[in-house]
Tab-separated table of C-alpha atoms in Angstrom:
chain	number	residue	atom	x	y	z
A	20	MET	CA	-23.982	-0.315	11.871
A	21	THR	CA	-20.866	1.652	12.314
A	22	LEU	CA	-18.383	3.802	9.482
A	23	ILE	CA	-15.283	4.414	10.378
A	24	ALA	CA	-13.155	6.841	8.233
A	25	VAL	CA	-9.505	6.199	8.180
A	26	CYS	CA	-6.722	8.626	7.200
A	27	SER	CA	-3.003	9.803	8.222
A	28	ALA	CA	-1.841	13.428	9.129
A	29	LYS	CA	1.430	13.440	6.665
A	30	HIS	CA	2.063	10.460	4.456
A	31	SER	CA	0.036	7.194	4.572
A	32	PRO	CA	1.800	4.934	7.503
A	33	GLY	CA	-0.586	2.083	6.858
A	34	ALA	CA	-3.398	3.648	6.895
A	35	THR	CA	-4.905	1.133	3.596
A	36	THR	CA	-3.579	-1.695	5.210
A	37	LEU	CA	-5.637	-0.974	8.768
A	38	ALA	CA	-8.961	-0.585	6.631
A	39	LEU	CA	-8.396	-3.907	5.336
A	40	ALA	CA	-7.649	-5.215	8.510
A	41	LEU	CA	-10.866	-3.795	9.981
A	42	VAL	CA	-13.076	-5.186	7.378
A	43	ALA	CA	-11.586	-8.481	8.079
A	44	ALA	CA	-11.989	-8.215	11.293
A	45	TRP	CA	-15.536	-7.277	10.986
A	46	ALA	CA	-16.178	-10.237	8.489
A	47	SER	CA	-14.448	-13.052	10.498
A	48	SER	CA	-16.942	-12.175	13.285
A	49	GLY	CA	-19.873	-12.673	11.137
A	50	GLU	CA	-21.480	-9.519	11.452
A	51	SER	CA	-23.324	-7.395	9.248
A	52	PRO	CA	-21.818	-7.115	5.521
A	53	ALA	CA	-18.422	-5.153	5.747
A	54	VAL	CA	-17.221	-2.784	2.838
A	55	LEU	CA	-14.187	-0.654	2.148
A	56	VAL	CA	-14.312	2.652	-0.319
A	57	GLU	CA	-10.624	3.361	-1.115
A	58	ALA	CA	-11.461	6.953	-1.257
A	59	ASP	CA	-8.166	8.638	-1.272
A	60	PRO	CA	-8.454	11.664	-3.333
A	61	ALA	CA	-4.190	10.782	-4.112
A	62	GLY	CA	-5.260	7.916	-5.647
A	63	GLY	CA	-5.725	4.080	-4.442
A	64	ASP	CA	-3.198	1.162	-4.613
A	65	LEU	CA	-5.481	-1.711	-3.738
A	66	ALA	CA	-5.918	-2.873	-6.837
A	67	ALA	CA	-2.466	-2.985	-7.976
A	68	ARG	CA	-2.018	-5.063	-4.486
A	69	LEU	CA	-4.729	-7.432	-4.901
A	70	GLY	CA	-4.226	-7.959	-8.303
A	71	LEU	CA	-7.779	-6.724	-9.254
A	72	ALA	CA	-9.388	-5.028	-12.016
A	73	PHE	CA	-9.973	-1.152	-11.466
A	74	ASP	CA	-13.556	-1.489	-13.098
A	75	PRO	CA	-16.078	-1.528	-11.253
A	76	GLY	CA	-14.677	0.826	-8.612
A	77	LEU	CA	-14.561	4.360	-7.459
A	78	VAL	CA	-14.693	5.736	-10.684
A	79	THR	CA	-17.535	3.751	-12.222
A	80	MET	CA	-19.483	4.262	-8.920
A	81	ALA	CA	-18.795	8.084	-9.125
A	82	ALA	CA	-19.678	8.439	-13.204
A	83	SER	CA	-23.111	6.273	-12.334
A	84	ALA	CA	-23.865	9.086	-9.467
A	85	ARG	CA	-22.462	12.194	-11.141
A	86	HIS	CA	-25.993	13.865	-10.629
A	87	ALA	CA	-26.649	14.913	-7.689
A	88	ASN	CA	-30.185	13.460	-6.602
A	89	SER	CA	-28.207	9.848	-8.248
A	90	GLU	CA	-28.558	7.032	-5.649
A	91	VAL	CA	-24.694	6.376	-5.134
A	92	ASP	CA	-24.678	2.294	-5.513
A	93	VAL	CA	-22.089	0.855	-3.179
A	94	ALA	CA	-22.808	-2.319	-3.570
A	95	GLY	CA	-22.725	-2.441	-7.661
A	96	HIS	CA	-19.354	-1.293	-7.657
A	97	ALA	CA	-17.787	-3.341	-4.852
A	98	GLN	CA	-15.304	-6.547	-5.612
A	99	PRO	CA	-14.798	-9.611	-2.782
A	100	LEU	CA	-11.736	-9.352	-0.775
A	101	PRO	CA	-9.531	-12.266	0.094
A	102	CYS	CA	-9.836	-12.216	3.762
A	103	GLY	CA	-14.089	-11.320	3.455
A	104	GLY	CA	-16.074	-8.188	3.165
A	105	THR	CA	-15.942	-6.068	-0.125
A	106	ALA	CA	-14.405	-2.962	-1.442
A	107	VAL	CA	-14.942	-0.131	-3.945
A	108	LEU	CA	-11.432	0.202	-5.511
A	109	GLY	CA	-9.862	3.451	-6.161
A	110	PRO	CA	-7.985	4.313	-9.363
A	111	THR	CA	-4.074	5.292	-9.400
A	112	ASN	CA	-4.694	8.354	-11.229
A	113	LEU	CA	-4.852	11.269	-9.027
A	114	ASP	CA	-7.079	13.540	-11.110
A	115	GLN	CA	-9.702	10.535	-11.488
A	116	ALA	CA	-9.660	9.996	-7.982
A	117	GLU	CA	-9.965	13.369	-7.063
A	118	ALA	CA	-12.645	14.009	-9.060
A	119	SER	CA	-14.392	10.947	-8.259
A	120	VAL	CA	-13.971	11.614	-4.603
A	121	ALA	CA	-15.393	14.782	-4.698
A	122	THR	CA	-18.392	13.676	-6.818
A	123	VAL	CA	-19.581	11.282	-4.232
A	124	ALA	CA	-18.519	12.430	-0.582
A	125	SER	CA	-21.379	14.005	0.556
A	126	ARG	CA	-23.469	11.196	-0.368
A	127	LEU	CA	-21.110	8.075	0.623
A	128	SER	CA	-21.272	7.805	4.396
A	129	GLY	CA	-24.898	7.157	4.037
A	130	ALA	CA	-24.252	5.041	1.012
A	131	VAL	CA	-22.185	2.692	2.804
A	132	GLY	CA	-23.998	2.862	6.204
A	133	ALA	CA	-27.185	1.671	4.412
A	134	LEU	CA	-24.981	-1.720	3.661
A	135	GLY	CA	-23.898	-2.279	7.109
A	136	ASN	CA	-20.594	-1.589	8.941
A	137	GLY	CA	-17.943	0.112	6.417
A	138	VAL	CA	-14.539	1.711	6.323
A	139	ILE	CA	-13.687	4.533	4.107
A	140	ASP	CA	-9.833	5.488	3.366
A	141	CYS	CA	-9.746	9.171	3.168
A	142	GLY	CA	-6.020	9.234	2.548
A	143	ARG	CA	-3.968	11.750	4.019
A	144	TRP	CA	-5.890	14.603	5.802
A	145	SER	CA	-6.086	18.346	4.512
A	146	ARG	CA	-8.510	21.138	5.268
A	147	ASN	CA	-9.176	21.266	1.492
A	148	SER	CA	-9.074	17.475	1.073
A	149	PRO	CA	-12.749	16.495	-1.140
A	150	SER	CA	-13.184	13.950	1.325
A	151	LEU	CA	-13.556	16.306	4.363
A	152	ASP	CA	-17.337	15.571	4.142
A	153	VAL	CA	-16.898	11.718	4.780
A	154	ILE	CA	-14.939	12.969	8.217
A	155	ARG	CA	-17.398	14.842	8.933
A	156	SER	CA	-20.407	12.320	8.664
A	157	ALA	CA	-18.443	8.882	10.106
A	158	ASP	CA	-19.382	7.637	13.329
A	159	PHE	CA	-15.833	7.786	14.260
A	160	THR	CA	-12.205	9.045	12.876
A	161	ILE	CA	-9.124	7.032	13.176
A	162	VAL	CA	-5.666	8.572	12.307
A	163	VAL	CA	-2.829	6.439	11.657
A	164	LEU	CA	0.292	7.534	12.301
A	165	TYR	CA	3.920	6.332	13.635
A	166	PRO	CA	4.804	6.531	17.046
A	167	ASP	CA	7.723	8.493	16.815
A	168	LEU	CA	8.250	12.309	17.354
A	169	THR	CA	7.831	13.128	13.809
A	170	GLY	CA	4.533	11.188	13.478
A	171	VAL	CA	3.462	12.653	16.514
A	172	ALA	CA	4.515	16.373	15.712
A	173	HIS	CA	2.696	16.085	12.178
A	174	PHE	CA	-0.742	14.645	14.289
A	175	GLN	CA	-0.341	17.721	16.767
A	176	GLU	CA	0.227	20.469	13.916
A	177	ARG	CA	-3.244	19.261	12.471
A	178	GLN	CA	-5.150	17.991	15.497
A	179	GLU	CA	-7.259	20.637	16.173
A	180	ALA	CA	-8.313	20.967	12.713
A	181	LEU	CA	-8.816	17.259	12.605
A	182	THR	CA	-10.734	17.215	15.542
A	183	ALA	CA	-13.342	19.759	14.820
A	184	ALA	CA	-13.764	17.681	11.417
A	185	ALA	CA	-14.567	14.955	13.182
A	186	ARG	CA	-16.799	16.318	16.040
A	187	GLY	CA	-14.407	14.909	18.465
A	188	ARG	CA	-15.121	11.416	17.791
A	189	ILE	CA	-11.289	10.726	16.696
A	190	GLY	CA	-8.608	7.937	18.165
A	191	LEU	CA	-5.333	7.403	17.014
A	192	VAL	CA	-4.054	3.827	15.565
A	193	LEU	CA	-0.103	3.587	16.312
A	194	VAL	CA	1.542	1.423	13.775
A	195	GLY	CA	4.034	-0.747	16.336
A	196	ASP	CA	4.556	0.497	19.766
A	197	ARG	CA	8.056	1.638	19.575
A	198	PRO	CA	9.920	4.363	20.723
A	199	TYR	CA	6.601	5.264	21.986
A	200	GLY	CA	3.516	3.672	23.404
A	201	ALA	CA	-0.384	4.380	23.426
A	202	ALA	CA	-0.292	5.592	26.528
A	203	ASN	CA	2.933	7.715	26.088
A	204	VAL	CA	1.119	9.256	23.160
A	205	ALA	CA	-2.321	10.016	24.892
A	206	ARG	CA	-0.600	12.140	27.644
A	207	ALA	CA	1.543	13.745	24.696
A	208	THR	CA	-1.914	14.562	22.725
A	209	GLY	CA	-4.422	14.481	25.000
A	210	VAL	CA	-6.206	11.649	22.880
A	211	ALA	CA	-8.324	9.314	24.739
A	212	ASN	CA	-8.890	6.736	22.245
A	213	VAL	CA	-5.211	5.579	21.613
A	214	THR	CA	-4.619	1.691	20.104
A	215	THR	CA	-1.876	0.175	18.231
A	216	ILE	CA	-1.954	-1.845	15.277
A	217	ALA	CA	0.389	-5.237	15.147
A	218	VAL	CA	3.309	-4.916	12.590
A	219	ASP	CA	2.756	-8.334	10.948
A	220	ARG	CA	4.509	-8.980	7.523
A	221	ASP	CA	2.630	-12.438	7.064
A	222	GLY	CA	-0.737	-10.731	8.365
A	223	VAL	CA	-0.456	-8.518	5.445
A	224	ASP	CA	0.306	-10.698	2.817
A	225	ALA	CA	-2.724	-12.874	4.053
A	226	LEU	CA	-4.630	-9.750	3.513
A	227	HIS	CA	-3.641	-9.179	0.050
A	228	GLY	CA	-4.523	-12.825	-0.942
A	229	ALA	CA	-1.011	-14.850	-0.052
A	230	ALA	CA	-2.459	-17.199	1.993
A	231	SER	CA	-5.626	-18.885	2.797
A	232	THR	CA	-9.026	-16.676	3.916
A	233	ARG	CA	-8.632	-18.617	7.570
A	234	ALA	CA	-4.712	-17.677	8.168
A	235	GLY	CA	-5.564	-13.851	7.359
A	236	ARG	CA	-8.710	-14.114	9.535
A	237	LYS	CA	-6.549	-15.149	12.477
A	238	SER	CA	-3.444	-13.077	11.707
A	239	ARG	CA	-2.106	-10.944	14.727
A	240	LEU	CA	-3.107	-8.225	12.413
A	241	VAL	CA	-6.270	-8.824	12.106
A	242	ARG	CA	-6.771	-9.453	15.485
A	243	SER	CA	-5.473	-6.414	16.859
A	244	ALA	CA	-7.752	-5.069	14.481
A	245	ARG	CA	-10.658	-6.436	16.248
A	246	SER	CA	-9.502	-4.968	19.528
A	247	ILE	CA	-9.464	-1.316	17.917
A	248	LEU	CA	-13.271	-2.034	16.813
A	249	ASP	CA	-14.172	-3.015	20.179
A	250	THR	CA	-12.622	0.234	22.130
A	251	ILE	CA	-14.646	2.070	19.089
A	252	GLU	CA	-17.682	0.416	19.423
A	253	VAL	CA	-17.949	0.861	23.205
A	254	ALA	CA	-17.100	4.320	23.474
A	255	PRO	CA	-20.902	5.603	22.311
A	256	ALA	CA	-22.428	3.277	24.833
A	257	GLU	CA	-19.584	4.857	27.718
A	258	ALA	CA	-20.476	8.317	26.707
A	259	ALA	CA	-24.182	7.879	27.237
A	260	LEU	CA	-23.569	6.911	30.559
A	261	ALA	CA	-21.290	9.460	31.570
């Protein structure tokens, strides 16, 4: 099973959309159950985007696991997603989100990994983020950024600390390929795993339930997410052979 943490270096240039697409890609492949946890300490927006209730969600899950020895019941607080998989939805309220993430962060990766493949949306990276424990324990961390000078510069300013937190298991996903492509950004940052997620408005709408499940899974967005998963899943095997 693979657990991926998704974050951004500055604002959020599509991290939540990428997280949705990754779960849809896993679901379309018929692999083990895939779950998304919206653990952005600044608050979530998936419930509003998808027209779903906030409960059950991150707040109810954290409340049920408020004692340090309590089990974090991810499945019991998840809701079905339009294109497959499930999600634990975060609240829009910043205080509630931050407190909920802080309550479960140290146990969240293990709880998600016990269910199957998972993606945890950690929001904007910061050294003091309560989601730091998630990044430390994830199998791989993806940083989402725009492939322009500003996006690359914001990542570079945080690169050393973020790479250390992720224990070197880090990759970049570019939102589109303009003005700079993956090869250019890889050279500028020294990060080996740099890929691109398609800019696909119809695909985004499908992930939000505006089209059929089949249309969403066949969208350019989800197909590019599948390619990203393939680069991540082969990395451990390549490392073992090195």
